[in-house]
Coordinates of N, CA and C in Angstrom, one line a residue:
G158 N -39.4 52.1 24.9 CA -38.5 52.7 25.8 C -39.0 54.0 26.3
S159 N -38.4 54.5 27.4 CA -38.9 55.7 28.1 C -38.3 56.9 27.3
A160 N -39.1 58.0 27.3 CA -38.6 59.1 26.5 C -37.6 60.0 27.3
G161 N -37.5 59.7 28.6 CA -36.6 60.5 29.4 C -37.3 61.6 30.1
L162 N -36.8 62.0 31.2 CA -37.5 63.0 32.1 C -36.5 63.7 32.9
L163 N -36.7 65.0 33.1 CA -35.9 65.8 34.1 C -36.8 66.1 35.2
T164 N -36.4 65.9 36.4 CA -37.1 66.2 37.6 C -36.3 67.2 38.4
V165 N -36.9 68.4 38.6 CA -36.2 69.5 39.4 C -37.0 69.7 40.6
R166 N -36.4 69.4 41.8 CA -37.0 69.8 43.0 C -36.5 71.1 43.5
L167 N -37.4 72.1 43.5 CA -37.0 73.4 44.0 C -37.3 73.5 45.5
I168 N -36.3 73.5 46.3 CA -36.6 73.4 47.8 C -36.7 74.8 48.4
Q169 N -35.6 75.6 48.3 CA -35.7 76.9 49.0 C -34.5 77.8 48.5
A170 N -34.6 79.1 48.9 CA -33.4 80.0 48.7 C -33.1 80.6 50.0
R171 N -31.9 81.2 50.1 CA -31.6 81.9 51.4 C -30.7 83.1 51.1
N172 N -30.8 84.1 52.0 CA -30.0 85.3 51.9 C -30.2 86.1 50.6
L173 N -31.4 86.1 50.1 CA -31.6 86.8 48.9 C -31.4 88.3 49.1
K174 N -31.1 89.0 48.0 CA -30.8 90.4 48.0 C -32.0 91.2 48.7
K175 N -31.7 92.2 49.5 CA -32.8 93.0 50.0 C -33.3 93.9 48.8
T176 N -34.6 94.0 48.7 CA -35.1 94.9 47.7 C -35.5 96.2 48.3
D177 N -35.7 97.2 47.5 CA -36.0 98.6 48.0 C -37.3 98.7 48.8
M178 N -38.2 97.8 48.4 CA -39.6 97.9 48.9 C -39.5 97.5 50.4
V179 N -40.4 98.2 51.1 CA -40.6 97.9 52.6 C -41.1 96.4 52.7
G180 N -40.6 95.7 53.6 CA -41.2 94.3 53.8 C -40.4 93.2 53.1
G181 N -39.4 93.6 52.3 CA -38.6 92.5 51.7 C -39.1 92.0 50.4
A182 N -38.5 91.1 49.8 CA -38.8 90.6 48.5 C -40.0 89.6 48.5
D183 N -40.6 89.5 47.4 CA -41.7 88.5 47.2 C -41.2 87.5 46.1
P184 N -40.3 86.6 46.4 CA -39.6 85.9 45.4 C -40.4 84.7 44.8
F185 N -40.2 84.5 43.5 CA -40.7 83.3 42.8 C -39.7 82.9 41.8
V186 N -39.9 81.7 41.2 CA -38.9 81.2 40.3 C -39.5 80.8 39.0
I187 N -38.8 81.1 37.9 CA -39.2 80.6 36.6 C -38.1 79.6 36.1
L188 N -38.5 78.4 35.7 CA -37.6 77.4 35.2 C -37.8 77.2 33.7
K189 N -36.7 77.1 33.0 CA -36.7 76.9 31.6 C -35.8 75.8 31.2
C190 N -36.2 75.0 30.3 CA -35.3 73.9 29.8 C -35.7 73.5 28.4
G191 N -34.8 73.8 27.5 CA -35.0 73.4 26.1 C -36.2 74.1 25.5
E192 N -37.0 73.3 24.7 CA -38.1 73.9 24.0 C -39.4 73.9 24.8
A193 N -39.3 73.2 26.0 CA -40.5 73.0 26.8 C -41.0 74.4 27.3
P194 N -42.3 74.5 27.5 CA -42.8 75.8 28.1 C -42.2 76.0 29.5
E195 N -42.0 77.3 29.8 CA -41.4 77.6 31.1 C -42.4 77.3 32.2
Q196 N -41.9 77.0 33.4 CA -42.7 76.7 34.5 C -42.4 77.7 35.6
K197 N -43.4 78.0 36.4 CA -43.3 79.0 37.5 C -43.6 78.4 38.9
S198 N -42.9 78.9 39.9 CA -43.2 78.5 41.3 C -44.3 79.5 41.8
K199 N -44.8 79.2 43.0 CA -45.6 80.2 43.6 C -44.8 81.3 44.2
I200 N -45.4 82.4 44.5 CA -44.7 83.5 45.1 C -44.7 83.4 46.6
V201 N -43.6 83.6 47.2 CA -43.5 83.6 48.7 C -43.4 85.0 49.1
K202 N -44.4 85.5 49.8 CA -44.5 86.9 50.2 C -43.5 87.3 51.3
R203 N -42.9 88.4 51.1 CA -42.0 89.1 52.2 C -41.0 88.1 52.8
S204 N -40.1 87.6 51.9 CA -39.1 86.7 52.4 C -37.8 86.8 51.7
R205 N -36.7 86.8 52.4 CA -35.4 86.7 51.8 C -34.9 85.2 51.9
N206 N -35.7 84.4 52.5 CA -35.4 82.9 52.7 C -36.6 82.1 52.3
P207 N -37.0 82.2 51.1 CA -38.3 81.5 50.7 C -38.1 80.0 50.7
R208 N -39.2 79.3 51.0 CA -39.2 77.9 50.8 C -40.4 77.5 49.9
W209 N -40.1 76.7 48.9 CA -41.1 76.4 47.9 C -41.5 74.9 48.0
D210 N -40.5 74.0 48.1 CA -40.8 72.6 48.2 C -41.7 72.1 47.1
T211 N -41.3 72.4 45.8 CA -42.1 72.1 44.7 C -41.3 71.3 43.7
T212 N -41.9 70.3 43.1 CA -41.2 69.5 42.0 C -41.7 69.8 40.7
F213 N -40.8 70.0 39.7 CA -41.2 70.3 38.4 C -40.6 69.2 37.5
E214 N -41.3 68.9 36.4 CA -40.9 67.9 35.4 C -40.8 68.5 34.0
F215 N -39.8 68.1 33.3 CA -39.6 68.5 31.9 C -39.3 67.3 31.1
P216 N -39.8 67.3 29.9 CA -39.4 66.2 29.0 C -37.9 66.3 28.7
Y217 N -37.2 65.1 28.6 CA -35.8 65.1 28.4 C -35.4 65.9 27.1
P218 N -34.6 66.9 27.3 CA -34.3 67.8 26.1 C -33.0 67.4 25.4
G219 N -32.2 66.5 25.9 CA -30.8 66.2 25.4 C -29.8 66.7 26.5
S220 N -28.7 66.0 26.6 CA -27.8 66.3 27.7 C -27.0 67.6 27.5
F221 N -27.0 68.2 26.3 CA -26.3 69.4 26.1 C -27.2 70.7 26.4
V222 N -28.4 70.4 26.6 CA -29.3 71.6 26.9 C -29.1 72.0 28.3
T223 N -29.4 73.3 28.6 CA -29.2 73.9 29.9 C -30.5 74.1 30.6
L224 N -30.5 73.8 31.9 CA -31.6 74.2 32.7 C -31.4 75.6 33.3
D225 N -32.3 76.5 33.2 CA -32.2 77.8 33.7 C -33.2 78.0 34.8
V226 N -32.7 78.3 36.0 CA -33.6 78.6 37.2 C -33.4 80.0 37.6
H227 N -34.4 80.8 37.4 CA -34.2 82.3 37.5 C -35.2 82.8 38.7
I228 N -34.6 83.5 39.6 CA -35.4 84.0 40.7 C -35.8 85.5 40.4
F229 N -37.1 85.8 40.6 CA -37.6 87.1 40.4 C -38.3 87.6 41.7
D230 N -38.2 88.9 41.9 CA -39.0 89.5 42.9 C -40.3 90.0 42.3
W231 N -41.4 89.4 42.8 CA -42.7 89.7 42.2 C -43.1 91.2 42.6
D232 N -43.6 91.9 41.6 CA -44.0 93.3 41.9 C -45.4 93.5 41.4
R233 N -46.3 93.8 42.3 CA -47.7 93.9 42.0 C -48.0 95.0 40.9
L234 N -47.2 96.0 41.0 CA -47.4 97.2 40.1 C -46.5 97.2 38.9
G235 N -45.2 97.1 39.1 CA -44.3 97.3 38.0 C -43.8 95.9 37.5
K236 N -42.6 96.0 37.0 CA -42.0 94.8 36.4 C -41.4 93.9 37.4
N237 N -41.5 92.6 37.3 CA -40.8 91.7 38.2 C -39.3 91.9 38.1
E238 N -38.6 91.9 39.2 CA -37.2 92.2 39.1 C -36.4 91.0 39.3
S239 N -35.4 90.8 38.5 CA -34.5 89.7 38.6 C -33.7 89.7 39.8
M240 N -33.5 88.6 40.5 CA -32.7 88.5 41.7 C -31.5 87.5 41.5
G241 N -31.3 87.2 40.2 CA -30.2 86.2 39.9 C -30.7 84.9 39.4
H242 N -29.8 84.1 38.9 CA -30.2 82.8 38.4 C -29.1 81.8 38.6
V243 N -29.4 80.5 38.3 CA -28.4 79.4 38.1 C -28.7 78.7 36.8
A244 N -27.7 78.3 36.1 CA -27.9 77.5 34.9 C -26.8 76.5 34.8
F245 N -27.2 75.3 34.4 CA -26.2 74.2 34.2 C -26.8 73.2 33.2
P246 N -25.9 72.5 32.6 CA -26.3 71.5 31.6 C -27.0 70.3 32.2
V247 N -27.9 69.7 31.5 CA -28.6 68.5 31.9 C -27.6 67.4 32.2
A248 N -26.5 67.4 31.5 CA -25.5 66.3 31.7 C -24.9 66.3 33.1
D249 N -25.0 67.5 33.8 CA -24.5 67.6 35.2 C -25.4 67.2 36.2
M250 N -26.7 66.8 35.9 CA -27.7 66.5 36.9 C -27.4 65.1 37.4
D251 N -27.2 65.0 38.7 CA -26.9 63.7 39.3 C -27.8 63.4 40.5
G252 N -28.9 64.1 40.7 CA -29.8 63.8 41.7 C -29.4 64.2 43.1
A253 N -28.3 64.9 43.2 CA -27.8 65.3 44.6 C -28.5 66.6 45.0
L254 N -28.8 66.7 46.2 CA -29.4 67.9 46.8 C -28.3 68.9 47.1
R255 N -28.3 70.1 46.5 CA -27.2 71.0 46.9 C -27.6 72.5 46.7
W256 N -26.8 73.3 47.3 CA -27.0 74.8 47.2 C -26.2 75.3 46.0
Y257 N -26.8 76.2 45.2 CA -26.1 76.8 44.1 C -26.1 78.3 44.4
P258 N -24.9 79.0 44.3 CA -24.9 80.4 44.4 C -25.5 81.1 43.2
L259 N -26.3 82.1 43.4 CA -27.0 82.8 42.3 C -25.9 83.5 41.5
T260 N -26.1 83.5 40.2 CA -25.1 84.2 39.3 C -25.9 85.4 38.6
P261 N -25.1 86.4 38.1 CA -25.7 87.6 37.6 C -26.6 87.3 36.3
T262 N -27.5 88.2 36.2 CA -28.3 88.3 35.0 C -28.2 89.7 34.4
A263 N -28.7 89.9 33.2 CA -28.6 91.2 32.6 C -29.2 92.3 33.5
D264 N -30.3 92.0 34.2 CA -31.0 92.9 35.1 C -30.5 92.9 36.5
C265 N -29.7 91.9 36.9 CA -29.2 91.8 38.3 C -27.7 91.5 38.3
P266 N -26.9 92.5 38.1 CA -25.4 92.3 38.0 C -24.8 91.8 39.2
A267 N -25.4 92.0 40.4 CA -24.7 91.6 41.7 C -25.7 90.9 42.6
P268 N -26.1 89.6 42.2 CA -27.1 88.9 43.0 C -26.5 88.5 44.3
E269 N -27.4 88.2 45.3 CA -26.9 87.7 46.6 C -27.7 86.4 46.9
G270 N -27.1 85.5 47.6 CA -27.9 84.3 48.1 C -27.6 83.1 47.3
E271 N -28.3 82.1 47.7 CA -28.2 80.7 47.1 C -29.6 80.1 46.9
I272 N -29.6 79.1 46.1 CA -30.9 78.4 45.9 C -30.6 76.9 46.0
Q273 N -31.5 76.2 46.6 CA -31.3 74.7 46.9 C -32.2 73.9 45.9
L274 N -31.5 73.1 45.2 CA -32.2 72.3 44.1 C -31.7 70.8 44.2
E275 N -32.6 70.0 43.7 CA -32.2 68.6 43.5 C -32.7 68.2 42.1
C276 N -31.7 68.0 41.2 CA -32.0 67.8 39.8 C -31.6 66.4 39.3
T277 N -32.6 65.7 38.8 CA -32.4 64.3 38.4 C -32.7 64.2 36.9
A278 N -31.8 63.6 36.1 CA -32.1 63.4 34.7 C -32.3 61.9 34.5
E279 N -33.4 61.5 34.0 CA -33.7 60.1 33.6 C -33.4 60.1 32.1
F280 N -32.3 59.5 31.7 CA -32.0 59.5 30.3 C -33.0 58.6 29.5
P281 N -33.2 59.0 28.2 CA -34.1 58.2 27.5 C -33.5 56.8 27.2
D282 N -34.4 55.8 27.1 CA -34.0 54.5 26.8 C -33.7 54.4 25.3
L283 N -32.4 54.3 24.9 CA -32.0 54.4 23.5 C -32.0 53.1 22.8
R284 N -32.3 52.0 23.5 CA -32.3 50.7 22.8 C -33.5 50.7 21.9
P285 N -33.3 50.0 20.8 CA -34.5 50.0 19.9 C -35.6 49.2 20.5
S286 N -36.8 49.6 20.3 CA -37.9 48.8 20.8 C -38.2 47.8 19.8
Q287 N -39.1 46.8 20.1 CA -39.3 45.7 19.2 C -39.8 46.2 17.8
T288 N -40.6 47.3 17.9 CA -41.2 47.8 16.6 C -40.1 48.3 15.7
D289 N -38.9 48.6 16.2 CA -37.8 49.2 15.3 C -37.1 48.1 14.6
V290 N -37.3 46.8 15.0 CA -36.4 45.8 14.4 C -37.2 45.1 13.3
T291 N -36.5 44.9 12.2 CA -37.2 44.3 11.1 C -37.0 42.8 11.2
D292 N -37.9 42.0 10.5 CA -37.8 40.6 10.5 C -37.9 39.9 11.8
T293 N -39.0 40.2 12.6 CA -39.1 39.5 13.9 C -40.2 38.5 13.8
G294 N -40.7 38.2 12.6 CA -41.8 37.2 12.5 C -41.3 35.8 12.6
P295 N -42.2 34.8 12.8 CA -41.7 33.4 12.9 C -41.2 33.0 11.5
L296 N -40.2 32.1 11.6 CA -39.6 31.7 10.3 C -40.6 30.8 9.6
P297 N -40.4 30.8 8.2 CA -41.3 29.9 7.4 C -41.3 28.5 7.9
G298 N -42.4 27.9 8.0 CA -42.5 26.5 8.4 C -42.7 26.3 9.9
A299 N -42.6 27.4 10.7 CA -42.8 27.3 12.1 C -44.2 27.1 12.4
K300 N -44.5 26.2 13.4 CA -45.9 26.0 13.8 C -46.1 26.8 15.1
F301 N -47.3 27.3 15.4 CA -47.4 28.1 16.5 C -47.5 27.3 17.8
G302 N -46.4 26.7 18.2 CA -46.4 25.9 19.4 C -45.9 26.7 20.5
D303 N -45.0 26.2 21.3 CA -44.5 26.9 22.5 C -43.6 28.1 22.0
M304 N -43.8 29.2 22.8 CA -42.9 30.3 22.5 C -41.5 30.0 23.1
A305 N -40.5 30.4 22.5 CA -39.2 30.3 23.1 C -38.2 31.3 22.5
W306 N -37.2 31.7 23.3 CA -36.2 32.6 22.8 C -35.3 31.7 21.9
T307 N -35.0 32.2 20.7 CA -34.2 31.3 19.9 C -33.4 32.1 18.9
T308 N -32.4 31.5 18.4 CA -31.6 32.0 17.3 C -31.6 30.8 16.3
Q309 N -32.0 31.1 15.1 CA -32.2 29.9 14.2 C -31.3 30.0 13.0
F310 N -31.0 28.9 12.4 CA -30.2 28.8 11.2 C -31.0 29.2 10.0
R311 N -30.5 30.1 9.2 CA -31.2 30.5 8.0 C -30.4 30.2 6.8
P312 N -30.8 29.3 5.9 CA -30.0 28.9 4.8 C -29.6 30.1 3.9
D313 N -30.4 31.1 3.9 CA -30.2 32.2 3.0 C -29.1 33.2 3.5
V314 N -28.5 32.9 4.7 CA -27.6 33.9 5.2 C -26.2 33.6 4.8
G315 N -26.0 32.6 4.1 CA -24.6 32.2 3.6 C -23.7 31.8 4.8
D316 N -22.5 32.3 4.8 CA -21.5 31.8 5.7 C -21.7 32.2 7.2
S317 N -22.5 33.2 7.4 CA -22.6 33.7 8.8 C -23.4 32.7 9.7
G318 N -24.1 31.8 9.1 CA -24.7 30.7 9.9 C -25.9 31.2 10.7
L319 N -25.6 31.6 12.0 CA -26.7 31.9 12.9 C -27.1 33.4 12.7
V320 N -28.4 33.7 12.8 CA -28.8 35.0 12.7 C -29.7 35.3 13.9
A321 N -29.4 36.5 14.6 CA -30.3 36.8 15.7 C -31.5 37.5 15.1
L322 N -32.6 37.4 15.8 CA -33.8 38.0 15.3 C -34.1 39.4 15.8
G323 N -33.1 40.0 16.3 CA -33.4 41.4 16.8 C -33.5 41.3 18.4
H324 N -33.6 42.5 19.0 CA -33.7 42.6 20.4 C -35.0 42.0 20.9
G325 N -35.0 41.0 21.7 CA -36.1 40.5 22.4 C -37.2 39.9 21.4
A326 N -36.8 39.6 20.2 CA -37.8 39.0 19.3 C -38.2 37.6 19.8
L327 N -39.5 37.3 19.9 CA -39.9 36.0 20.2 C -40.2 35.2 19.0
C328 N -39.7 34.0 18.9 CA -39.9 33.3 17.7 C -40.5 31.9 18.1
R329 N -41.4 31.4 17.4 CA -42.0 30.2 17.8 C -41.3 29.0 17.1
I330 N -41.0 28.0 17.9 CA -40.3 26.8 17.4 C -41.3 25.7 16.9
A331 N -41.0 25.1 15.8 CA -41.9 24.1 15.3 C -41.8 22.9 16.3
D332 N -42.9 22.2 16.4 CA -43.0 21.0 17.3 C -42.0 20.0 16.8

């Protein structure tokens, strides 16, 4: 089964807060989700309406984990300055492209602007794979003839009669 995947398309932001520096902000984005290492976008120089058009992928962390998308103003000399962030649980990701208003961070109590994201969660395949199922071998006495999907009578099962051999188990039928 697939382990699951989060795909985050970072499109653009608009109307970001004016910074004190002449020439406007140099915004970039840091994305965090679960235990995975954080990922960074490139820096867009001198823009309050930056466009990134970048796709990021994270291993599926569970539907209760939060994706955090944090915009910073890059500063060549000092500390990068927070411009606000958005955060929402993986369970809310539906693949729709939409604008999210930036919300406050500890260092940016009054953010301005919005960020456009498209977040898709591919949930892990939770069905057991064939390796998880016990007793998938051919029944005693079976000859290796044609392969067939089958459910066979097992005398040792008592009253329940038919026994399934697990998900997708192939069992060979005697000629």
